[in-house]
């Protein structure tokens, strides 16, 4: 439903791969034994930022209404890129986010001003770190919505569930004003 919602709600959707499927959008830790992951992370971040610039240069968009969202590794990248470039985004959304390795809970202060939507399945092994991040958002009195889907897995609750995808778009529409 991603493209249908985007078209119906007047969004331009861009989904950069992030250089490679192992790139982690810059969110993976440095000092790894496998230096290729660190390098790919840098390239992945650059890929996302380059694609964003291409879109800004080639389409008429409202630069005050740019949203960032990601699932799993893309969720880690959303946290990471959201915190690295907090002035770019109107709001963030993450689905079953892997915790970013180069950011800690206290770094949420960087995006304390941004609305964030978190959707997570209870049958996903990432539910516990997600709850920790949500607890910190609550402590910081952030503007967030946490939707924990009972019995949901890691991916199909988003990729195969149009209703849950709509929740993300509804959140962005509510924050587009």
N, C-alpha and C. Protein backbone atom coordinates (compact mmCIF):
# COMPACT_ATOMS: atom_id res chain seq x y z
N UNK A 1 0.79 -1.21 0.00
CA UNK A 1 0.00 0.00 0.00
C UNK A 1 0.82 1.27 0.00
N UNK A 2 2.13 1.16 0.10
CA UNK A 2 3.00 2.33 0.21
C UNK A 2 2.76 3.33 -0.92
N UNK A 3 2.85 2.88 -2.15
CA UNK A 3 2.71 3.80 -3.27
C UNK A 3 1.28 4.32 -3.43
N UNK A 4 0.30 3.48 -3.14
CA UNK A 4 -1.09 3.93 -3.20
C UNK A 4 -1.34 5.06 -2.21
N UNK A 5 -0.88 4.88 -0.97
CA UNK A 5 -1.05 5.93 0.04
C UNK A 5 -0.30 7.19 -0.36
N UNK A 6 0.91 7.04 -0.85
CA UNK A 6 1.70 8.20 -1.26
C UNK A 6 0.98 8.99 -2.34
N UNK A 7 0.46 8.29 -3.33
CA UNK A 7 -0.25 8.97 -4.41
C UNK A 7 -1.53 9.64 -3.90
N UNK A 8 -2.31 8.92 -3.13
CA UNK A 8 -3.57 9.47 -2.61
C UNK A 8 -3.35 10.67 -1.70
N UNK A 9 -2.25 10.67 -0.96
CA UNK A 9 -2.02 11.71 0.05
C UNK A 9 -1.01 12.76 -0.40
N UNK A 10 -0.59 12.71 -1.66
CA UNK A 10 0.30 13.70 -2.24
C UNK A 10 1.69 13.72 -1.58
N UNK A 11 2.28 12.55 -1.47
CA UNK A 11 3.65 12.41 -0.99
C UNK A 11 4.53 11.95 -2.13
N UNK A 12 5.76 12.38 -2.13
CA UNK A 12 6.79 11.78 -2.98
C UNK A 12 7.52 10.80 -2.08
N UNK A 13 7.62 9.56 -2.51
CA UNK A 13 8.30 8.54 -1.72
C UNK A 13 9.60 8.17 -2.41
N UNK A 14 10.66 8.18 -1.65
CA UNK A 14 11.97 7.81 -2.15
C UNK A 14 12.50 6.71 -1.23
N UNK A 15 12.97 5.63 -1.81
CA UNK A 15 13.46 4.51 -1.00
C UNK A 15 14.87 4.11 -1.43
N UNK A 16 15.85 4.90 -1.07
CA UNK A 16 17.22 4.51 -1.44
C UNK A 16 17.63 3.24 -0.71
N UNK A 17 18.35 2.39 -1.41
CA UNK A 17 18.80 1.14 -0.83
C UNK A 17 19.84 1.40 0.26
N UNK A 18 20.58 2.47 0.15
CA UNK A 18 21.62 2.70 1.13
C UNK A 18 22.91 2.00 0.75
N UNK A 19 23.25 2.03 -0.52
CA UNK A 19 24.49 1.50 -1.08
C UNK A 19 24.46 -0.02 -1.19
N UNK A 20 24.33 -0.72 -0.08
CA UNK A 20 24.21 -2.18 -0.12
C UNK A 20 23.19 -2.62 0.92
N UNK A 21 22.81 -3.87 0.87
CA UNK A 21 21.85 -4.40 1.85
C UNK A 21 22.47 -4.56 3.23
N UNK A 22 23.78 -4.37 3.36
CA UNK A 22 24.44 -4.46 4.65
C UNK A 22 24.89 -3.08 5.14
N UNK A 23 24.44 -2.04 4.50
CA UNK A 23 24.98 -0.71 4.75
C UNK A 23 24.58 -0.06 6.06
N UNK A 24 23.43 -0.39 6.59
CA UNK A 24 22.97 0.13 7.88
C UNK A 24 22.85 1.65 7.91
N UNK A 25 22.87 2.31 6.78
CA UNK A 25 22.61 3.75 6.68
C UNK A 25 23.47 4.57 7.64
N UNK A 26 24.68 4.13 7.90
CA UNK A 26 25.58 4.87 8.79
C UNK A 26 25.39 4.55 10.25
N UNK A 27 24.44 3.70 10.59
CA UNK A 27 24.07 3.50 11.99
C UNK A 27 24.84 2.39 12.70
N UNK A 28 25.75 1.72 12.01
CA UNK A 28 26.47 0.63 12.64
C UNK A 28 27.74 1.14 13.30
N UNK A 29 28.20 0.44 14.31
CA UNK A 29 29.33 0.92 15.11
C UNK A 29 30.64 0.87 14.33
N UNK A 30 31.54 1.74 14.72
CA UNK A 30 32.89 1.71 14.18
C UNK A 30 33.70 0.74 15.03
N UNK A 31 34.88 0.44 14.58
CA UNK A 31 35.74 -0.45 15.33
C UNK A 31 35.39 -1.92 15.14
N UNK A 32 34.69 -2.23 14.08
CA UNK A 32 34.33 -3.62 13.81
C UNK A 32 35.52 -4.37 13.23
N UNK A 33 35.52 -5.67 13.43
CA UNK A 33 36.56 -6.49 12.79
C UNK A 33 36.42 -6.41 11.28
N UNK A 34 35.19 -6.34 10.82
CA UNK A 34 34.92 -6.26 9.39
C UNK A 34 34.80 -4.79 8.99
N UNK A 35 35.88 -4.21 8.53
CA UNK A 35 35.90 -2.79 8.16
C UNK A 35 34.98 -2.47 6.99
N UNK A 36 34.61 -3.49 6.22
CA UNK A 36 33.73 -3.22 5.08
C UNK A 36 32.37 -2.71 5.55
N UNK A 37 31.89 -3.17 6.72
CA UNK A 37 30.61 -2.69 7.23
C UNK A 37 30.68 -1.21 7.57
N UNK A 38 31.78 -0.80 8.17
CA UNK A 38 31.95 0.62 8.50
C UNK A 38 31.97 1.46 7.22
N UNK A 39 32.70 1.00 6.22
CA UNK A 39 32.79 1.70 4.93
C UNK A 39 31.42 1.74 4.25
N UNK A 40 30.72 0.61 4.25
CA UNK A 40 29.41 0.56 3.64
C UNK A 40 28.43 1.48 4.35
N UNK A 41 28.57 1.60 5.67
CA UNK A 41 27.73 2.52 6.43
C UNK A 41 27.92 3.95 5.99
N UNK A 42 29.16 4.34 5.78
CA UNK A 42 29.43 5.70 5.30
C UNK A 42 28.83 5.92 3.92
N UNK A 43 29.00 4.93 3.05
CA UNK A 43 28.43 5.04 1.71
C UNK A 43 26.91 5.04 1.74
N UNK A 44 26.33 4.28 2.65
CA UNK A 44 24.87 4.21 2.75
C UNK A 44 24.30 5.56 3.18
N UNK A 45 24.91 6.16 4.18
CA UNK A 45 24.47 7.49 4.60
C UNK A 45 24.58 8.47 3.44
N UNK A 46 25.71 8.43 2.75
CA UNK A 46 25.91 9.34 1.62
C UNK A 46 24.87 9.09 0.52
N UNK A 47 24.55 7.83 0.27
CA UNK A 47 23.54 7.49 -0.72
C UNK A 47 22.20 8.14 -0.38
N UNK A 48 21.76 8.00 0.86
CA UNK A 48 20.49 8.58 1.28
C UNK A 48 20.53 10.10 1.12
N UNK A 49 21.60 10.73 1.57
CA UNK A 49 21.67 12.18 1.51
C UNK A 49 21.79 12.68 0.07
N UNK A 50 22.50 11.94 -0.78
CA UNK A 50 22.59 12.30 -2.20
C UNK A 50 21.23 12.20 -2.88
N UNK A 51 20.50 11.13 -2.59
CA UNK A 51 19.18 10.95 -3.19
C UNK A 51 18.25 12.08 -2.72
N UNK A 52 18.32 12.43 -1.46
CA UNK A 52 17.50 13.54 -0.95
C UNK A 52 17.82 14.83 -1.71
N UNK A 53 19.07 15.11 -1.95
CA UNK A 53 19.45 16.31 -2.70
C UNK A 53 18.95 16.25 -4.15
N UNK A 54 19.04 15.08 -4.77
CA UNK A 54 18.52 14.93 -6.13
C UNK A 54 17.02 15.22 -6.19
N UNK A 55 16.29 14.74 -5.22
CA UNK A 55 14.84 14.98 -5.17
C UNK A 55 14.57 16.47 -4.98
N UNK A 56 15.29 17.10 -4.08
CA UNK A 56 15.10 18.54 -3.86
C UNK A 56 15.41 19.35 -5.12
N UNK A 57 16.43 18.92 -5.86
CA UNK A 57 16.84 19.62 -7.07
C UNK A 57 15.89 19.40 -8.25
N UNK A 58 15.20 18.26 -8.28
CA UNK A 58 14.43 17.89 -9.46
C UNK A 58 12.92 17.91 -9.29
N UNK A 59 12.45 18.11 -8.07
CA UNK A 59 11.01 18.14 -7.82
C UNK A 59 10.68 19.34 -6.94
N UNK A 60 9.46 19.80 -7.08
CA UNK A 60 8.99 20.88 -6.21
C UNK A 60 8.47 20.23 -4.94
N UNK A 61 9.25 20.36 -3.88
CA UNK A 61 8.82 19.81 -2.60
C UNK A 61 8.91 20.89 -1.53
N UNK A 62 8.16 20.69 -0.50
CA UNK A 62 8.19 21.59 0.64
C UNK A 62 9.29 21.10 1.58
N UNK A 63 10.40 21.80 1.63
CA UNK A 63 11.54 21.35 2.43
C UNK A 63 11.25 21.39 3.93
N UNK A 64 10.13 21.98 4.31
CA UNK A 64 9.74 21.97 5.73
C UNK A 64 8.85 20.77 6.06
N UNK A 65 8.59 19.94 5.06
CA UNK A 65 7.76 18.76 5.27
C UNK A 65 8.43 17.52 4.68
N UNK A 66 9.62 17.24 5.16
CA UNK A 66 10.34 16.04 4.75
C UNK A 66 10.32 15.08 5.93
N UNK A 67 9.83 13.88 5.65
CA UNK A 67 9.68 12.86 6.68
C UNK A 67 10.66 11.72 6.41
N UNK A 68 11.08 11.09 7.47
CA UNK A 68 12.01 9.97 7.35
C UNK A 68 11.43 8.78 8.09
N UNK A 69 11.44 7.62 7.42
CA UNK A 69 10.98 6.42 8.10
C UNK A 69 11.74 5.22 7.58
N UNK A 70 11.81 4.20 8.41
CA UNK A 70 12.48 2.98 8.00
C UNK A 70 12.05 1.80 8.83
N UNK A 71 12.25 0.64 8.26
CA UNK A 71 11.90 -0.62 8.91
C UNK A 71 13.18 -1.40 9.22
N UNK A 72 13.28 -1.95 10.41
CA UNK A 72 14.38 -2.81 10.83
C UNK A 72 15.71 -2.07 10.71
N UNK A 73 16.61 -2.51 9.81
CA UNK A 73 17.86 -1.80 9.59
C UNK A 73 17.58 -0.35 9.18
N UNK A 74 16.53 -0.15 8.40
CA UNK A 74 16.13 1.20 8.02
C UNK A 74 15.64 2.01 9.21
N UNK A 75 15.09 1.33 10.21
CA UNK A 75 14.69 2.00 11.45
C UNK A 75 15.91 2.49 12.22
N UNK A 76 16.96 1.66 12.27
CA UNK A 76 18.22 2.09 12.89
C UNK A 76 18.77 3.29 12.13
N UNK A 77 18.69 3.21 10.80
CA UNK A 77 19.15 4.33 9.98
C UNK A 77 18.31 5.58 10.19
N UNK A 78 17.01 5.40 10.41
CA UNK A 78 16.13 6.54 10.68
C UNK A 78 16.54 7.23 11.97
N UNK A 79 16.76 6.45 13.02
CA UNK A 79 17.26 7.05 14.27
C UNK A 79 18.58 7.77 14.02
N UNK A 80 19.50 7.09 13.35
CA UNK A 80 20.84 7.66 13.12
C UNK A 80 20.79 8.93 12.28
N UNK A 81 20.14 8.87 11.12
CA UNK A 81 20.08 10.04 10.24
C UNK A 81 19.20 11.13 10.85
N UNK A 82 18.17 10.73 11.59
CA UNK A 82 17.35 11.71 12.29
C UNK A 82 18.16 12.50 13.29
N UNK A 83 19.04 11.82 14.01
CA UNK A 83 19.87 12.48 15.02
C UNK A 83 21.04 13.24 14.40
N UNK A 84 21.55 12.76 13.29
CA UNK A 84 22.68 13.45 12.65
C UNK A 84 22.23 14.71 11.91
N UNK A 85 21.03 14.68 11.35
CA UNK A 85 20.51 15.82 10.58
C UNK A 85 19.13 16.22 11.11
N UNK A 86 18.99 16.55 12.39
CA UNK A 86 17.66 16.78 12.97
C UNK A 86 16.92 17.97 12.37
N UNK A 87 17.64 18.88 11.76
CA UNK A 87 17.00 20.06 11.18
C UNK A 87 16.30 19.76 9.85
N UNK A 88 16.57 18.61 9.26
CA UNK A 88 16.00 18.27 7.95
C UNK A 88 14.59 17.71 8.02
N UNK A 89 14.23 17.09 9.13
CA UNK A 89 13.03 16.27 9.17
C UNK A 89 11.89 16.94 9.91
N UNK A 90 10.70 16.72 9.40
CA UNK A 90 9.49 17.20 10.06
C UNK A 90 9.04 16.22 11.14
N UNK A 91 9.19 14.92 10.85
CA UNK A 91 8.84 13.87 11.80
C UNK A 91 9.53 12.58 11.34
N UNK A 92 9.60 11.63 12.26
CA UNK A 92 10.24 10.35 11.99
C UNK A 92 9.26 9.22 12.29
N UNK A 93 9.45 8.09 11.62
CA UNK A 93 8.69 6.89 11.94
C UNK A 93 9.62 5.69 11.81
N UNK A 94 9.47 4.74 12.72
CA UNK A 94 10.27 3.53 12.67
C UNK A 94 9.34 2.33 12.87
N UNK A 95 9.63 1.26 12.12
CA UNK A 95 8.88 0.02 12.25
C UNK A 95 9.87 -1.08 12.60
N UNK A 96 9.64 -1.76 13.72
CA UNK A 96 10.53 -2.83 14.18
C UNK A 96 11.99 -2.41 14.07
N UNK A 97 12.33 -1.26 14.67
CA UNK A 97 13.67 -0.71 14.46
C UNK A 97 14.77 -1.50 15.18
N UNK A 98 15.82 -1.79 14.46
CA UNK A 98 17.03 -2.28 15.11
C UNK A 98 17.64 -1.08 15.83
N UNK A 99 18.12 -1.25 17.05
CA UNK A 99 18.74 -0.11 17.72
C UNK A 99 20.02 0.30 16.99
N UNK A 100 20.20 1.58 16.75
CA UNK A 100 21.44 2.01 16.09
C UNK A 100 22.63 1.79 17.01
N UNK A 101 23.71 1.29 16.46
CA UNK A 101 24.88 0.95 17.26
C UNK A 101 25.72 2.16 17.68
N UNK A 102 25.64 3.25 16.91
CA UNK A 102 26.48 4.41 17.23
C UNK A 102 25.70 5.49 17.98
N UNK A 103 24.50 5.19 18.38
CA UNK A 103 23.68 6.12 19.16
C UNK A 103 23.21 5.41 20.41
N UNK A 104 23.06 6.18 21.45
CA UNK A 104 22.60 5.64 22.73
C UNK A 104 21.27 6.30 23.08
N UNK A 105 20.60 5.73 24.07
CA UNK A 105 19.30 6.25 24.49
C UNK A 105 19.34 7.75 24.78
N UNK A 106 20.40 8.19 25.45
CA UNK A 106 20.47 9.61 25.81
C UNK A 106 20.57 10.52 24.58
N UNK A 107 20.95 9.97 23.44
CA UNK A 107 21.01 10.77 22.21
C UNK A 107 19.62 11.16 21.70
N UNK A 108 18.58 10.56 22.24
CA UNK A 108 17.23 10.97 21.85
C UNK A 108 16.99 12.44 22.13
N UNK A 109 17.76 13.04 23.02
CA UNK A 109 17.63 14.48 23.29
C UNK A 109 17.82 15.30 22.02
N UNK A 110 18.62 14.78 21.11
CA UNK A 110 18.91 15.48 19.85
C UNK A 110 17.63 15.66 19.03
N UNK A 111 16.74 14.68 19.09
CA UNK A 111 15.50 14.73 18.30
C UNK A 111 14.28 14.91 19.20
N UNK A 112 14.50 15.43 20.36
CA UNK A 112 13.41 15.61 21.33
C UNK A 112 12.28 16.47 20.77
N UNK A 113 12.61 17.36 19.85
CA UNK A 113 11.62 18.27 19.26
C UNK A 113 10.82 17.64 18.12
N UNK A 114 11.23 16.47 17.65
CA UNK A 114 10.59 15.85 16.49
C UNK A 114 9.51 14.85 16.92
N UNK A 115 8.35 14.90 16.30
CA UNK A 115 7.36 13.85 16.53
C UNK A 115 7.89 12.53 15.96
N UNK A 116 7.61 11.44 16.65
CA UNK A 116 8.07 10.14 16.18
C UNK A 116 6.99 9.09 16.40
N UNK A 117 6.83 8.25 15.39
CA UNK A 117 5.88 7.14 15.44
C UNK A 117 6.68 5.84 15.45
N UNK A 118 6.37 4.97 16.40
CA UNK A 118 7.06 3.70 16.53
C UNK A 118 6.01 2.60 16.44
N UNK A 119 6.23 1.65 15.54
CA UNK A 119 5.32 0.51 15.43
C UNK A 119 6.16 -0.75 15.57
N UNK A 120 5.69 -1.65 16.43
CA UNK A 120 6.51 -2.81 16.80
C UNK A 120 5.61 -4.00 17.08
N UNK A 121 6.04 -5.17 16.66
CA UNK A 121 5.30 -6.40 16.95
C UNK A 121 5.77 -7.05 18.23
N UNK A 122 4.85 -7.66 18.96
CA UNK A 122 5.22 -8.30 20.22
C UNK A 122 5.97 -9.61 20.01
N UNK A 123 5.88 -10.22 18.82
CA UNK A 123 6.59 -11.48 18.56
C UNK A 123 7.92 -11.24 17.85
N UNK A 124 8.39 -10.03 17.88
CA UNK A 124 9.67 -9.66 17.26
C UNK A 124 10.72 -9.61 18.37
N UNK A 125 11.88 -10.16 18.10
CA UNK A 125 12.94 -10.14 19.11
C UNK A 125 13.43 -8.71 19.42
N UNK A 126 13.09 -7.76 18.59
CA UNK A 126 13.50 -6.37 18.84
C UNK A 126 12.52 -5.60 19.72
N UNK A 127 11.47 -6.25 20.21
CA UNK A 127 10.47 -5.55 21.00
C UNK A 127 11.09 -5.00 22.30
N UNK A 128 12.03 -5.70 22.90
CA UNK A 128 12.58 -5.24 24.18
C UNK A 128 13.46 -4.00 24.02
N UNK A 129 14.39 -3.96 23.05
CA UNK A 129 15.12 -2.70 22.87
C UNK A 129 14.20 -1.54 22.45
N UNK A 130 13.17 -1.85 21.67
CA UNK A 130 12.24 -0.80 21.27
C UNK A 130 11.55 -0.22 22.50
N UNK A 131 11.13 -1.07 23.40
CA UNK A 131 10.48 -0.59 24.63
C UNK A 131 11.42 0.29 25.44
N UNK A 132 12.70 -0.04 25.48
CA UNK A 132 13.68 0.79 26.19
C UNK A 132 13.76 2.19 25.57
N UNK A 133 13.78 2.25 24.24
CA UNK A 133 13.83 3.54 23.56
C UNK A 133 12.54 4.32 23.82
N UNK A 134 11.41 3.65 23.80
CA UNK A 134 10.13 4.31 24.07
C UNK A 134 10.08 4.81 25.51
N UNK A 135 10.59 4.04 26.46
CA UNK A 135 10.63 4.49 27.85
C UNK A 135 11.46 5.77 27.98
N UNK A 136 12.55 5.85 27.24
CA UNK A 136 13.37 7.07 27.28
C UNK A 136 12.63 8.24 26.64
N UNK A 137 11.89 7.98 25.58
CA UNK A 137 11.08 9.04 24.95
C UNK A 137 10.05 9.56 25.95
N UNK A 138 9.45 8.66 26.69
CA UNK A 138 8.48 9.06 27.71
C UNK A 138 9.16 9.91 28.78
N UNK A 139 10.34 9.46 29.23
CA UNK A 139 11.07 10.21 30.24
C UNK A 139 11.42 11.62 29.76
N UNK A 140 11.75 11.74 28.49
CA UNK A 140 12.10 13.04 27.90
C UNK A 140 10.87 13.87 27.51
N UNK A 141 9.68 13.30 27.72
CA UNK A 141 8.42 13.95 27.37
C UNK A 141 8.37 14.32 25.89
N UNK A 142 8.84 13.39 25.07
CA UNK A 142 8.82 13.59 23.63
C UNK A 142 7.41 13.42 23.09
N UNK A 143 7.18 13.96 21.90
CA UNK A 143 5.93 13.79 21.19
C UNK A 143 6.05 12.51 20.36
N UNK A 144 5.56 11.40 20.91
CA UNK A 144 5.69 10.12 20.23
C UNK A 144 4.39 9.33 20.33
N UNK A 145 4.25 8.40 19.40
CA UNK A 145 3.17 7.43 19.43
C UNK A 145 3.83 6.07 19.34
N UNK A 146 3.50 5.20 20.28
CA UNK A 146 4.02 3.84 20.25
C UNK A 146 2.85 2.89 20.04
N UNK A 147 2.91 2.15 18.95
CA UNK A 147 1.86 1.20 18.60
C UNK A 147 2.48 -0.20 18.61
N UNK A 148 2.20 -0.96 19.67
CA UNK A 148 2.72 -2.32 19.78
C UNK A 148 1.62 -3.27 19.32
N UNK A 149 1.90 -3.99 18.26
CA UNK A 149 0.91 -4.86 17.62
C UNK A 149 1.02 -6.27 18.22
N UNK A 150 -0.03 -6.66 18.90
CA UNK A 150 -0.08 -7.96 19.57
C UNK A 150 0.07 -9.10 18.56
N UNK A 151 1.05 -9.98 18.81
CA UNK A 151 1.25 -11.16 17.98
C UNK A 151 1.97 -10.91 16.67
N UNK A 152 2.36 -9.68 16.40
CA UNK A 152 3.00 -9.36 15.11
C UNK A 152 4.47 -9.77 15.10
N UNK A 153 4.95 -10.09 13.92
CA UNK A 153 6.32 -10.53 13.72
C UNK A 153 7.25 -9.35 13.43
N UNK A 154 8.35 -9.62 12.78
CA UNK A 154 9.33 -8.56 12.48
C UNK A 154 9.02 -7.79 11.20
N UNK A 155 8.48 -8.46 10.20
CA UNK A 155 8.34 -7.74 8.93
C UNK A 155 6.95 -7.77 8.31
N UNK A 156 6.27 -8.90 8.33
CA UNK A 156 5.01 -8.99 7.61
C UNK A 156 3.94 -8.06 8.16
N UNK A 157 4.05 -7.66 9.41
CA UNK A 157 3.04 -6.77 9.98
C UNK A 157 3.09 -5.39 9.33
N UNK A 158 4.16 -5.10 8.62
CA UNK A 158 4.25 -3.85 7.85
C UNK A 158 4.13 -4.16 6.36
N UNK A 159 4.99 -5.04 5.86
CA UNK A 159 5.04 -5.27 4.42
C UNK A 159 3.79 -5.95 3.86
N UNK A 160 3.08 -6.70 4.68
CA UNK A 160 1.88 -7.39 4.20
C UNK A 160 0.62 -6.88 4.87
N UNK A 161 0.69 -5.71 5.50
CA UNK A 161 -0.46 -5.20 6.24
C UNK A 161 -0.69 -3.74 5.89
N UNK A 162 -1.59 -3.51 4.95
CA UNK A 162 -1.87 -2.16 4.46
C UNK A 162 -2.38 -1.25 5.58
N UNK A 163 -3.12 -1.81 6.52
CA UNK A 163 -3.67 -1.01 7.63
C UNK A 163 -2.54 -0.42 8.50
N UNK A 164 -1.51 -1.21 8.77
CA UNK A 164 -0.39 -0.70 9.57
C UNK A 164 0.43 0.31 8.78
N UNK A 165 0.57 0.11 7.48
CA UNK A 165 1.27 1.09 6.64
C UNK A 165 0.51 2.40 6.63
N UNK A 166 -0.81 2.32 6.63
CA UNK A 166 -1.64 3.53 6.66
C UNK A 166 -1.41 4.33 7.93
N UNK A 167 -1.17 3.65 9.04
CA UNK A 167 -0.91 4.36 10.30
C UNK A 167 0.30 5.28 10.18
N UNK A 168 1.32 4.82 9.47
CA UNK A 168 2.51 5.65 9.27
C UNK A 168 2.16 6.88 8.45
N UNK A 169 1.44 6.67 7.35
CA UNK A 169 1.04 7.82 6.52
C UNK A 169 0.11 8.76 7.27
N UNK A 170 -0.82 8.22 8.03
CA UNK A 170 -1.71 9.08 8.82
C UNK A 170 -0.91 9.94 9.80
N UNK A 171 0.10 9.35 10.40
CA UNK A 171 0.98 10.10 11.32
C UNK A 171 1.67 11.24 10.57
N UNK A 172 2.19 10.95 9.39
CA UNK A 172 2.86 11.99 8.61
C UNK A 172 1.88 13.08 8.18
N UNK A 173 0.68 12.69 7.76
CA UNK A 173 -0.33 13.68 7.38
C UNK A 173 -0.65 14.57 8.57
N UNK A 174 -0.84 13.99 9.74
CA UNK A 174 -1.14 14.78 10.95
C UNK A 174 -0.02 15.76 11.30
N UNK A 175 1.20 15.43 10.89
CA UNK A 175 2.33 16.30 11.22
C UNK A 175 2.77 17.18 10.04
N UNK A 176 2.06 17.09 8.93
CA UNK A 176 2.41 17.87 7.74
C UNK A 176 1.91 19.31 7.86
N UNK A 177 1.05 19.58 8.77
CA UNK A 177 0.43 20.90 8.89
C UNK A 177 1.43 21.98 9.25
